[in-house]
């Protein structure tokens, strides 16, 4: 916790800001990338959203109120940027969110950066059928192994609600996988 306070202090000091931001990027880049990638599914889109996320973090770190962990605050920004990206993309393409999701899953098979096997592709298809909140909760809990308390801070939702969302998501994924086997 002390290291986080020191990092925040360094990020808000003009003389140490650049170096501290480099440290922040180095520390969180990979985790934020995979969080975003599980939402947007495409490597190039994830890179774009990640870049926008770090720009927003850089511009707004001075207004960070420290009511949550820095990590949670950054994940919230990354989540919002990824969801905004999807909404914007579906609007540009004239597709519903569901149609865009189907297109993104279809493109996943052709993505040279997707290293998954057939079962992983099926899992991604199953996750894509979930409502947005269940999808986020499932990805954060299952893939990123975040604790419910951390997810609660990021999504600003109760722990009980998150547990219910995760349970429902897992049941829906299990049913999807059984019907497509």
Short mmCIF file of N, CA and C in Angstrom, two decimals:
data_model
loop_
_atom_site.label_atom_id
_atom_site.label_comp_id
_atom_site.label_asym_id
_atom_site.label_seq_id
_atom_site.Cartn_x
_atom_site.Cartn_y
_atom_site.Cartn_z
N UNK A 1 0.83 -1.19 0.00
CA UNK A 1 0.00 0.00 0.00
C UNK A 1 0.87 1.25 0.00
N UNK A 2 1.99 1.20 0.74
CA UNK A 2 2.89 2.34 0.78
C UNK A 2 3.47 2.60 -0.60
N UNK A 3 3.83 1.54 -1.30
CA UNK A 3 4.39 1.68 -2.64
C UNK A 3 3.39 2.35 -3.57
N UNK A 4 2.10 2.01 -3.41
CA UNK A 4 1.06 2.63 -4.24
C UNK A 4 0.95 4.12 -3.95
N UNK A 5 1.00 4.48 -2.67
CA UNK A 5 0.92 5.90 -2.29
C UNK A 5 2.12 6.67 -2.85
N UNK A 6 3.30 6.04 -2.80
CA UNK A 6 4.50 6.68 -3.36
C UNK A 6 4.38 6.84 -4.87
N UNK A 7 3.82 5.82 -5.53
CA UNK A 7 3.64 5.89 -6.97
C UNK A 7 2.66 7.01 -7.33
N UNK A 8 1.58 7.11 -6.61
CA UNK A 8 0.59 8.16 -6.87
C UNK A 8 1.22 9.53 -6.65
N UNK A 9 2.00 9.67 -5.57
CA UNK A 9 2.69 10.94 -5.31
C UNK A 9 3.65 11.27 -6.45
N UNK A 10 4.37 10.27 -6.93
CA UNK A 10 5.31 10.49 -8.04
C UNK A 10 4.57 10.84 -9.33
N UNK A 11 3.38 10.26 -9.53
CA UNK A 11 2.59 10.54 -10.73
C UNK A 11 2.02 11.96 -10.73
N UNK A 12 1.82 12.51 -9.55
CA UNK A 12 1.25 13.86 -9.47
C UNK A 12 2.31 14.94 -9.34
N UNK A 13 3.57 14.56 -9.23
CA UNK A 13 4.67 15.51 -9.17
C UNK A 13 5.25 15.68 -10.58
N UNK A 14 5.24 16.89 -11.09
CA UNK A 14 5.71 17.16 -12.45
C UNK A 14 7.12 16.65 -12.72
N UNK A 15 7.98 16.69 -11.73
CA UNK A 15 9.38 16.29 -11.93
C UNK A 15 9.55 14.77 -12.03
N UNK A 16 8.66 14.02 -11.42
CA UNK A 16 8.82 12.56 -11.42
C UNK A 16 7.72 11.86 -12.22
N UNK A 17 6.82 12.64 -12.80
CA UNK A 17 5.64 12.09 -13.47
C UNK A 17 5.98 11.13 -14.61
N UNK A 18 6.86 11.52 -15.50
CA UNK A 18 7.19 10.68 -16.66
C UNK A 18 7.77 9.34 -16.25
N UNK A 19 8.73 9.38 -15.33
CA UNK A 19 9.35 8.13 -14.87
C UNK A 19 8.33 7.25 -14.15
N UNK A 20 7.51 7.86 -13.31
CA UNK A 20 6.50 7.12 -12.57
C UNK A 20 5.47 6.52 -13.51
N UNK A 21 5.11 7.27 -14.54
CA UNK A 21 4.12 6.76 -15.49
C UNK A 21 4.71 5.57 -16.27
N UNK A 22 5.98 5.66 -16.61
CA UNK A 22 6.65 4.53 -17.26
C UNK A 22 6.61 3.29 -16.40
N UNK A 23 6.82 3.48 -15.10
CA UNK A 23 6.76 2.36 -14.14
C UNK A 23 5.34 1.81 -14.07
N UNK A 24 4.37 2.70 -14.05
CA UNK A 24 2.97 2.29 -14.01
C UNK A 24 2.60 1.46 -15.24
N UNK A 25 3.00 1.93 -16.41
CA UNK A 25 2.72 1.21 -17.66
C UNK A 25 3.39 -0.16 -17.63
N UNK A 26 4.64 -0.19 -17.23
CA UNK A 26 5.38 -1.46 -17.18
C UNK A 26 4.72 -2.45 -16.22
N UNK A 27 4.22 -1.96 -15.10
CA UNK A 27 3.62 -2.81 -14.09
C UNK A 27 2.26 -3.36 -14.52
N UNK A 28 1.44 -2.52 -15.16
CA UNK A 28 0.05 -2.90 -15.41
C UNK A 28 -0.30 -3.16 -16.87
N UNK A 29 0.60 -2.91 -17.78
CA UNK A 29 0.29 -3.02 -19.20
C UNK A 29 -0.26 -4.39 -19.59
N UNK A 30 0.41 -5.44 -19.20
CA UNK A 30 0.01 -6.79 -19.61
C UNK A 30 -1.35 -7.17 -19.02
N UNK A 31 -1.55 -6.88 -17.73
CA UNK A 31 -2.82 -7.23 -17.08
C UNK A 31 -3.98 -6.44 -17.69
N UNK A 32 -3.77 -5.16 -17.94
CA UNK A 32 -4.84 -4.35 -18.54
C UNK A 32 -5.10 -4.78 -19.98
N UNK A 33 -4.03 -5.14 -20.72
CA UNK A 33 -4.20 -5.61 -22.09
C UNK A 33 -5.12 -6.82 -22.12
N UNK A 34 -4.86 -7.81 -21.27
CA UNK A 34 -5.65 -9.03 -21.30
C UNK A 34 -7.07 -8.79 -20.82
N UNK A 35 -7.23 -7.88 -19.89
CA UNK A 35 -8.58 -7.51 -19.45
C UNK A 35 -9.35 -6.92 -20.63
N UNK A 36 -8.75 -6.00 -21.32
CA UNK A 36 -9.37 -5.35 -22.48
C UNK A 36 -9.58 -6.36 -23.60
N UNK A 37 -8.59 -7.19 -23.84
CA UNK A 37 -8.65 -8.17 -24.94
C UNK A 37 -9.83 -9.12 -24.75
N UNK A 38 -10.12 -9.48 -23.52
CA UNK A 38 -11.25 -10.38 -23.28
C UNK A 38 -12.59 -9.69 -23.53
N UNK A 39 -12.60 -8.38 -23.58
CA UNK A 39 -13.82 -7.64 -23.88
C UNK A 39 -13.95 -7.39 -25.38
N UNK A 40 -12.86 -6.93 -26.01
CA UNK A 40 -12.93 -6.56 -27.44
C UNK A 40 -12.52 -7.70 -28.37
N UNK A 41 -11.87 -8.71 -27.83
CA UNK A 41 -11.48 -9.96 -28.51
C UNK A 41 -10.41 -9.83 -29.59
N UNK A 42 -10.13 -8.67 -30.10
CA UNK A 42 -9.18 -8.51 -31.19
C UNK A 42 -7.91 -7.83 -30.69
N UNK A 43 -6.76 -8.35 -31.11
CA UNK A 43 -5.47 -7.83 -30.64
C UNK A 43 -5.29 -6.34 -30.98
N UNK A 44 -5.52 -5.98 -32.25
CA UNK A 44 -5.31 -4.59 -32.66
C UNK A 44 -6.26 -3.64 -31.92
N UNK A 45 -7.52 -4.06 -31.78
CA UNK A 45 -8.48 -3.24 -31.04
C UNK A 45 -8.06 -3.11 -29.58
N UNK A 46 -7.58 -4.21 -29.00
CA UNK A 46 -7.13 -4.18 -27.60
C UNK A 46 -5.96 -3.23 -27.42
N UNK A 47 -5.03 -3.24 -28.38
CA UNK A 47 -3.90 -2.29 -28.32
C UNK A 47 -4.39 -0.85 -28.36
N UNK A 48 -5.34 -0.57 -29.25
CA UNK A 48 -5.88 0.80 -29.36
C UNK A 48 -6.57 1.22 -28.07
N UNK A 49 -7.40 0.33 -27.53
CA UNK A 49 -8.12 0.64 -26.29
C UNK A 49 -7.14 0.80 -25.13
N UNK A 50 -6.11 -0.04 -25.09
CA UNK A 50 -5.11 0.06 -24.03
C UNK A 50 -4.39 1.41 -24.10
N UNK A 51 -4.05 1.83 -25.30
CA UNK A 51 -3.40 3.13 -25.47
C UNK A 51 -4.32 4.26 -24.97
N UNK A 52 -5.59 4.20 -25.35
CA UNK A 52 -6.55 5.21 -24.89
C UNK A 52 -6.71 5.18 -23.38
N UNK A 53 -6.66 3.98 -22.82
CA UNK A 53 -6.77 3.82 -21.37
C UNK A 53 -5.60 4.51 -20.67
N UNK A 54 -4.40 4.27 -21.15
CA UNK A 54 -3.24 4.89 -20.51
C UNK A 54 -3.22 6.41 -20.71
N UNK A 55 -3.71 6.88 -21.82
CA UNK A 55 -3.82 8.34 -22.03
C UNK A 55 -4.78 8.93 -21.00
N UNK A 56 -5.92 8.27 -20.81
CA UNK A 56 -6.90 8.74 -19.83
C UNK A 56 -6.33 8.70 -18.41
N UNK A 57 -5.61 7.63 -18.11
CA UNK A 57 -5.00 7.51 -16.78
C UNK A 57 -4.01 8.66 -16.57
N UNK A 58 -3.17 8.90 -17.57
CA UNK A 58 -2.17 9.96 -17.48
C UNK A 58 -2.82 11.32 -17.27
N UNK A 59 -3.87 11.59 -18.03
CA UNK A 59 -4.54 12.90 -17.94
C UNK A 59 -5.30 13.08 -16.63
N UNK A 60 -5.81 11.97 -16.07
CA UNK A 60 -6.71 12.09 -14.92
C UNK A 60 -6.14 11.63 -13.59
N UNK A 61 -4.89 11.21 -13.56
CA UNK A 61 -4.32 10.70 -12.31
C UNK A 61 -4.31 11.79 -11.23
N UNK A 62 -4.22 13.02 -11.62
CA UNK A 62 -4.25 14.12 -10.64
C UNK A 62 -5.59 14.23 -9.92
N UNK A 63 -6.65 13.76 -10.54
CA UNK A 63 -7.97 13.83 -9.92
C UNK A 63 -8.37 12.50 -9.26
N UNK A 64 -7.46 11.54 -9.22
CA UNK A 64 -7.73 10.26 -8.56
C UNK A 64 -7.89 10.53 -7.07
N UNK A 65 -9.04 10.16 -6.51
CA UNK A 65 -9.39 10.50 -5.13
C UNK A 65 -8.85 9.52 -4.09
N UNK A 66 -8.27 8.42 -4.55
CA UNK A 66 -7.70 7.39 -3.67
C UNK A 66 -8.74 6.78 -2.74
N UNK A 67 -10.00 6.73 -3.20
CA UNK A 67 -11.05 6.06 -2.44
C UNK A 67 -11.04 4.55 -2.71
N UNK A 68 -10.35 4.17 -3.77
CA UNK A 68 -10.16 2.76 -4.10
C UNK A 68 -8.67 2.58 -4.41
N UNK A 69 -8.29 1.35 -4.70
CA UNK A 69 -6.91 1.12 -5.09
C UNK A 69 -6.67 1.70 -6.49
N UNK A 70 -5.46 2.10 -6.75
CA UNK A 70 -5.09 2.62 -8.07
C UNK A 70 -5.41 1.59 -9.14
N UNK A 71 -5.09 0.35 -8.85
CA UNK A 71 -5.34 -0.77 -9.75
C UNK A 71 -6.82 -0.86 -10.12
N UNK A 72 -7.71 -0.75 -9.13
CA UNK A 72 -9.15 -0.80 -9.37
C UNK A 72 -9.61 0.37 -10.23
N UNK A 73 -9.09 1.54 -9.94
CA UNK A 73 -9.43 2.74 -10.70
C UNK A 73 -9.01 2.57 -12.16
N UNK A 74 -7.82 2.03 -12.40
CA UNK A 74 -7.34 1.83 -13.78
C UNK A 74 -8.17 0.77 -14.50
N UNK A 75 -8.54 -0.28 -13.80
CA UNK A 75 -9.37 -1.32 -14.40
C UNK A 75 -10.74 -0.77 -14.79
N UNK A 76 -11.28 0.12 -13.95
CA UNK A 76 -12.57 0.74 -14.26
C UNK A 76 -12.46 1.58 -15.53
N UNK A 77 -11.36 2.32 -15.65
CA UNK A 77 -11.13 3.12 -16.87
C UNK A 77 -11.00 2.18 -18.07
N UNK A 78 -10.22 1.12 -17.94
CA UNK A 78 -10.02 0.17 -19.04
C UNK A 78 -11.35 -0.48 -19.44
N UNK A 79 -12.14 -0.85 -18.46
CA UNK A 79 -13.45 -1.47 -18.74
C UNK A 79 -14.34 -0.50 -19.50
N UNK A 80 -14.43 0.73 -19.00
CA UNK A 80 -15.27 1.74 -19.66
C UNK A 80 -14.79 2.05 -21.07
N UNK A 81 -13.48 2.13 -21.25
CA UNK A 81 -12.92 2.39 -22.59
C UNK A 81 -13.25 1.24 -23.54
N UNK A 82 -13.13 0.01 -23.07
CA UNK A 82 -13.41 -1.15 -23.91
C UNK A 82 -14.89 -1.21 -24.29
N UNK A 83 -15.76 -0.96 -23.32
CA UNK A 83 -17.20 -0.99 -23.60
C UNK A 83 -17.60 0.16 -24.53
N UNK A 84 -17.01 1.33 -24.34
CA UNK A 84 -17.27 2.46 -25.24
C UNK A 84 -16.79 2.15 -26.65
N UNK A 85 -15.65 1.50 -26.74
CA UNK A 85 -15.10 1.11 -28.04
C UNK A 85 -16.06 0.20 -28.78
N UNK A 86 -16.60 -0.79 -28.07
CA UNK A 86 -17.53 -1.74 -28.70
C UNK A 86 -18.80 -1.03 -29.16
N UNK A 87 -19.33 -0.15 -28.32
CA UNK A 87 -20.54 0.59 -28.70
C UNK A 87 -20.27 1.45 -29.92
N UNK A 88 -19.14 2.13 -29.93
CA UNK A 88 -18.77 2.98 -31.06
C UNK A 88 -18.58 2.16 -32.33
N UNK A 89 -17.93 1.02 -32.20
CA UNK A 89 -17.68 0.16 -33.35
C UNK A 89 -18.98 -0.38 -33.93
N UNK A 90 -19.90 -0.80 -33.07
CA UNK A 90 -21.18 -1.33 -33.56
C UNK A 90 -21.98 -0.23 -34.25
N UNK A 91 -21.89 0.99 -33.73
CA UNK A 91 -22.59 2.12 -34.34
C UNK A 91 -22.01 2.43 -35.72
N UNK A 92 -20.66 2.46 -35.81
CA UNK A 92 -19.99 2.74 -37.09
C UNK A 92 -20.34 1.70 -38.15
N UNK A 93 -20.43 0.44 -37.73
CA UNK A 93 -20.71 -0.64 -38.66
C UNK A 93 -22.20 -0.85 -38.89
N UNK A 94 -23.04 -0.14 -38.15
CA UNK A 94 -24.48 -0.29 -38.28
C UNK A 94 -24.99 -1.64 -37.80
N UNK A 95 -24.34 -2.17 -36.78
CA UNK A 95 -24.70 -3.48 -36.24
C UNK A 95 -25.23 -3.34 -34.82
N UNK A 96 -26.05 -4.28 -34.41
CA UNK A 96 -26.44 -4.33 -33.00
C UNK A 96 -25.23 -4.86 -32.21
N UNK A 97 -25.28 -4.70 -30.90
CA UNK A 97 -24.19 -5.22 -30.07
C UNK A 97 -24.05 -6.73 -30.25
N UNK A 98 -25.17 -7.44 -30.35
CA UNK A 98 -25.16 -8.88 -30.53
C UNK A 98 -24.54 -9.29 -31.87
N UNK A 99 -24.90 -8.54 -32.93
CA UNK A 99 -24.34 -8.83 -34.25
C UNK A 99 -22.83 -8.58 -34.26
N UNK A 100 -22.42 -7.49 -33.62
CA UNK A 100 -21.00 -7.19 -33.55
C UNK A 100 -20.27 -8.29 -32.78
N UNK A 101 -20.87 -8.75 -31.69
CA UNK A 101 -20.26 -9.81 -30.89
C UNK A 101 -20.07 -11.07 -31.73
N UNK A 102 -21.07 -11.42 -32.52
CA UNK A 102 -20.97 -12.59 -33.41
C UNK A 102 -19.83 -12.41 -34.41
N UNK A 103 -19.74 -11.20 -34.98
CA UNK A 103 -18.68 -10.90 -35.94
C UNK A 103 -17.30 -10.99 -35.28
N UNK A 104 -17.21 -10.49 -34.05
CA UNK A 104 -15.94 -10.52 -33.33
C UNK A 104 -15.51 -11.96 -33.05
N UNK A 105 -16.45 -12.81 -32.69
CA UNK A 105 -16.14 -14.22 -32.44
C UNK A 105 -15.69 -14.89 -33.74
N UNK A 106 -16.39 -14.59 -34.84
CA UNK A 106 -16.01 -15.17 -36.13
C UNK A 106 -14.60 -14.73 -36.51
N UNK A 107 -14.28 -13.48 -36.25
CA UNK A 107 -12.95 -12.95 -36.57
C UNK A 107 -11.86 -13.52 -35.67
N UNK A 108 -12.25 -13.98 -34.49
CA UNK A 108 -11.29 -14.53 -33.54
C UNK A 108 -10.56 -15.74 -34.13
N UNK A 109 -11.28 -16.54 -34.89
CA UNK A 109 -10.67 -17.73 -35.50
C UNK A 109 -9.57 -17.33 -36.49
N UNK A 110 -9.73 -16.19 -37.14
CA UNK A 110 -8.75 -15.75 -38.14
C UNK A 110 -7.64 -14.88 -37.52
N UNK A 111 -7.78 -14.51 -36.26
CA UNK A 111 -6.82 -13.63 -35.59
C UNK A 111 -5.51 -14.38 -35.36
N UNK A 112 -4.43 -13.90 -35.95
CA UNK A 112 -3.14 -14.57 -35.81
C UNK A 112 -2.63 -14.54 -34.37
N UNK A 113 -3.16 -13.63 -33.55
CA UNK A 113 -2.73 -13.54 -32.16
C UNK A 113 -3.53 -14.44 -31.24
N UNK A 114 -4.60 -15.07 -31.77
CA UNK A 114 -5.38 -16.01 -30.95
C UNK A 114 -4.71 -17.37 -31.01
N UNK A 115 -4.25 -17.83 -29.87
CA UNK A 115 -3.50 -19.08 -29.82
C UNK A 115 -4.32 -20.21 -29.24
N UNK A 116 -5.62 -20.00 -29.14
CA UNK A 116 -6.46 -20.98 -28.49
C UNK A 116 -6.77 -22.19 -29.35
N UNK A 117 -7.15 -23.24 -28.69
CA UNK A 117 -7.57 -24.45 -29.36
C UNK A 117 -9.09 -24.39 -29.53
N UNK A 118 -9.66 -25.43 -30.10
CA UNK A 118 -11.10 -25.46 -30.38
C UNK A 118 -11.93 -25.25 -29.11
N UNK A 119 -11.53 -25.85 -28.00
CA UNK A 119 -12.29 -25.70 -26.75
C UNK A 119 -12.24 -24.26 -26.26
N UNK A 120 -11.11 -23.60 -26.43
CA UNK A 120 -11.01 -22.20 -26.00
C UNK A 120 -11.88 -21.30 -26.86
N UNK A 121 -11.97 -21.62 -28.15
CA UNK A 121 -12.84 -20.87 -29.04
C UNK A 121 -14.30 -21.07 -28.64
N UNK A 122 -14.66 -22.30 -28.29
CA UNK A 122 -16.03 -22.58 -27.82
C UNK A 122 -16.33 -21.79 -26.54
N UNK A 123 -15.34 -21.75 -25.65
CA UNK A 123 -15.52 -21.00 -24.41
C UNK A 123 -15.73 -19.52 -24.71
N UNK A 124 -14.95 -18.97 -25.63
CA UNK A 124 -15.12 -17.57 -26.00
C UNK A 124 -16.50 -17.32 -26.62
N UNK A 125 -16.96 -18.25 -27.41
CA UNK A 125 -18.31 -18.13 -28.00
C UNK A 125 -19.36 -18.15 -26.90
N UNK A 126 -19.19 -19.04 -25.93
CA UNK A 126 -20.13 -19.13 -24.81
C UNK A 126 -20.14 -17.83 -24.01
N UNK A 127 -18.97 -17.30 -23.73
CA UNK A 127 -18.86 -16.05 -22.98
C UNK A 127 -19.52 -14.91 -23.75
N UNK A 128 -19.38 -14.91 -25.06
CA UNK A 128 -19.94 -13.85 -25.90
C UNK A 128 -21.47 -13.82 -25.83
N UNK A 129 -22.10 -14.94 -25.46
CA UNK A 129 -23.56 -14.97 -25.37
C UNK A 129 -24.08 -14.36 -24.07
N UNK A 130 -23.19 -14.11 -23.13
CA UNK A 130 -23.61 -13.60 -21.82
C UNK A 130 -23.97 -12.12 -21.89
N UNK A 131 -24.87 -11.68 -21.00
CA UNK A 131 -25.10 -10.24 -20.87
C UNK A 131 -23.80 -9.55 -20.43
N UNK A 132 -23.67 -8.29 -20.74
CA UNK A 132 -22.42 -7.54 -20.53
C UNK A 132 -21.86 -7.68 -19.11
N UNK A 133 -22.69 -7.49 -18.10
CA UNK A 133 -22.19 -7.54 -16.72
C UNK A 133 -21.69 -8.93 -16.36
N UNK A 134 -22.44 -9.97 -16.75
CA UNK A 134 -22.01 -11.34 -16.45
C UNK A 134 -20.71 -11.65 -17.16
N UNK A 135 -20.57 -11.16 -18.38
CA UNK A 135 -19.34 -11.37 -19.15
C UNK A 135 -18.15 -10.74 -18.43
N UNK A 136 -18.31 -9.51 -17.98
CA UNK A 136 -17.23 -8.83 -17.27
C UNK A 136 -16.86 -9.57 -15.99
N UNK A 137 -17.87 -9.92 -15.20
CA UNK A 137 -17.62 -10.60 -13.93
C UNK A 137 -16.94 -11.95 -14.18
N UNK A 138 -17.44 -12.70 -15.15
CA UNK A 138 -16.86 -14.01 -15.43
C UNK A 138 -15.39 -13.86 -15.85
N UNK A 139 -15.11 -12.95 -16.78
CA UNK A 139 -13.73 -12.75 -17.23
C UNK A 139 -12.80 -12.35 -16.10
N UNK A 140 -13.26 -11.42 -15.25
CA UNK A 140 -12.40 -10.95 -14.16
C UNK A 140 -12.15 -12.05 -13.13
N UNK A 141 -13.18 -12.84 -12.85
CA UNK A 141 -13.04 -13.89 -11.83
C UNK A 141 -12.32 -15.12 -12.39
N UNK A 142 -12.73 -15.57 -13.56
CA UNK A 142 -12.20 -16.82 -14.11
C UNK A 142 -10.80 -16.66 -14.69
N UNK A 143 -10.61 -15.68 -15.55
CA UNK A 143 -9.33 -15.53 -16.25
C UNK A 143 -8.31 -14.73 -15.44
N UNK A 144 -8.77 -13.66 -14.80
CA UNK A 144 -7.83 -12.80 -14.09
C UNK A 144 -7.71 -13.15 -12.62
N UNK A 145 -8.56 -14.05 -12.17
CA UNK A 145 -8.54 -14.54 -10.80
C UNK A 145 -8.59 -13.42 -9.76
N UNK A 146 -9.40 -12.40 -10.08
CA UNK A 146 -9.58 -11.31 -9.12
C UNK A 146 -10.52 -11.76 -8.02
N UNK A 147 -10.34 -11.20 -6.84
CA UNK A 147 -11.23 -11.49 -5.72
C UNK A 147 -12.52 -10.68 -5.94
N UNK A 148 -13.61 -11.17 -5.36
CA UNK A 148 -14.89 -10.47 -5.51
C UNK A 148 -14.80 -9.03 -4.98
N UNK A 149 -14.01 -8.82 -3.93
CA UNK A 149 -13.86 -7.48 -3.36
C UNK A 149 -13.21 -6.53 -4.39
N UNK A 150 -12.22 -7.05 -5.12
CA UNK A 150 -11.56 -6.24 -6.15
C UNK A 150 -12.51 -5.93 -7.30
N UNK A 151 -13.25 -6.94 -7.72
CA UNK A 151 -14.22 -6.74 -8.81
C UNK A 151 -15.28 -5.74 -8.37
N UNK A 152 -15.68 -5.82 -7.11
CA UNK A 152 -16.67 -4.91 -6.55
C UNK A 152 -16.20 -3.46 -6.66
N UNK A 153 -14.92 -3.22 -6.36
CA UNK A 153 -14.35 -1.87 -6.48
C UNK A 153 -14.33 -1.42 -7.94
N UNK A 154 -13.96 -2.31 -8.83
CA UNK A 154 -13.83 -1.96 -10.24
C UNK A 154 -15.20 -1.66 -10.87
N UNK A 155 -16.16 -2.54 -10.61
CA UNK A 155 -17.47 -2.39 -11.25
C UNK A 155 -18.48 -1.63 -10.39
N UNK A 156 -18.05 -1.28 -9.18
CA UNK A 156 -18.89 -0.54 -8.24
C UNK A 156 -20.23 -1.26 -8.03
N UNK A 157 -20.14 -2.54 -7.69
CA UNK A 157 -21.29 -3.40 -7.47
C UNK A 157 -21.06 -4.20 -6.18
N UNK A 158 -22.13 -4.63 -5.55
CA UNK A 158 -22.00 -5.39 -4.31
C UNK A 158 -21.38 -6.76 -4.58
N UNK A 159 -20.69 -7.27 -3.58
CA UNK A 159 -20.07 -8.59 -3.67
C UNK A 159 -21.14 -9.66 -3.89
N UNK A 160 -22.26 -9.55 -3.19
CA UNK A 160 -23.34 -10.52 -3.35
C UNK A 160 -23.87 -10.55 -4.77
N UNK A 161 -24.05 -9.37 -5.36
CA UNK A 161 -24.50 -9.28 -6.75
C UNK A 161 -23.50 -9.89 -7.71
N UNK A 162 -22.22 -9.70 -7.42
CA UNK A 162 -21.17 -10.26 -8.27
C UNK A 162 -21.15 -11.78 -8.20
N UNK A 163 -21.32 -12.31 -6.99
CA UNK A 163 -21.35 -13.77 -6.83
C UNK A 163 -22.52 -14.37 -7.61
N UNK A 164 -23.66 -13.70 -7.55
CA UNK A 164 -24.84 -14.17 -8.29
C UNK A 164 -24.58 -14.10 -9.79
N UNK A 165 -23.99 -13.00 -10.25
CA UNK A 165 -23.68 -12.84 -11.68
C UNK A 165 -22.71 -13.92 -12.16
N UNK A 166 -21.69 -14.20 -11.35
CA UNK A 166 -20.71 -15.22 -11.73
C UNK A 166 -21.37 -16.59 -11.80
N UNK A 167 -22.18 -16.90 -10.80
CA UNK A 167 -22.86 -18.20 -10.77
C UNK A 167 -23.76 -18.37 -12.00
N UNK A 168 -24.54 -17.33 -12.32
CA UNK A 168 -25.42 -17.40 -13.49
C UNK A 168 -24.60 -17.55 -14.78
N UNK A 169 -23.51 -16.80 -14.86
CA UNK A 169 -22.65 -16.87 -16.04
C UNK A 169 -22.08 -18.27 -16.21
N UNK A 170 -21.60 -18.85 -15.13
CA UNK A 170 -21.02 -20.19 -15.19
C UNK A 170 -22.07 -21.21 -15.64
N UNK A 171 -23.28 -21.09 -15.13
CA UNK A 171 -24.36 -22.01 -15.52
C UNK A 171 -24.69 -21.85 -17.01
N UNK A 172 -24.77 -20.62 -17.50
CA UNK A 172 -25.08 -20.37 -18.91
C UNK A 172 -23.96 -20.91 -19.81
N UNK A 173 -22.73 -20.71 -19.40
CA UNK A 173 -21.59 -21.21 -20.19
C UNK A 173 -21.61 -22.73 -20.23
N UNK A 174 -21.87 -23.34 -19.09
CA UNK A 174 -21.93 -24.80 -19.02
C UNK A 174 -23.04 -25.32 -19.94
N UNK A 175 -24.20 -24.68 -19.92
CA UNK A 175 -25.31 -25.11 -20.78
C UNK A 175 -24.95 -24.92 -22.25
N UNK A 176 -24.30 -23.81 -22.58
CA UNK A 176 -23.88 -23.56 -23.97
C UNK A 176 -22.91 -24.63 -24.44
N UNK A 177 -21.93 -24.94 -23.62
CA UNK A 177 -20.93 -25.93 -23.99
C UNK A 177 -21.54 -27.33 -24.16
N UNK A 178 -22.53 -27.65 -23.35
CA UNK A 178 -23.19 -28.95 -23.46
C UNK A 178 -24.01 -29.06 -24.75
N UNK A 179 -24.63 -27.95 -25.17
CA UNK A 179 -25.47 -27.99 -26.37
C UNK A 179 -24.64 -27.93 -27.66
N UNK A 180 -23.41 -27.45 -27.57
CA UNK A 180 -22.58 -27.35 -28.78
C UNK A 180 -21.57 -28.48 -28.90
N UNK A 181 -21.58 -29.39 -27.93
CA UNK A 181 -20.61 -30.51 -27.96
C UNK A 181 -21.02 -31.56 -28.97
#
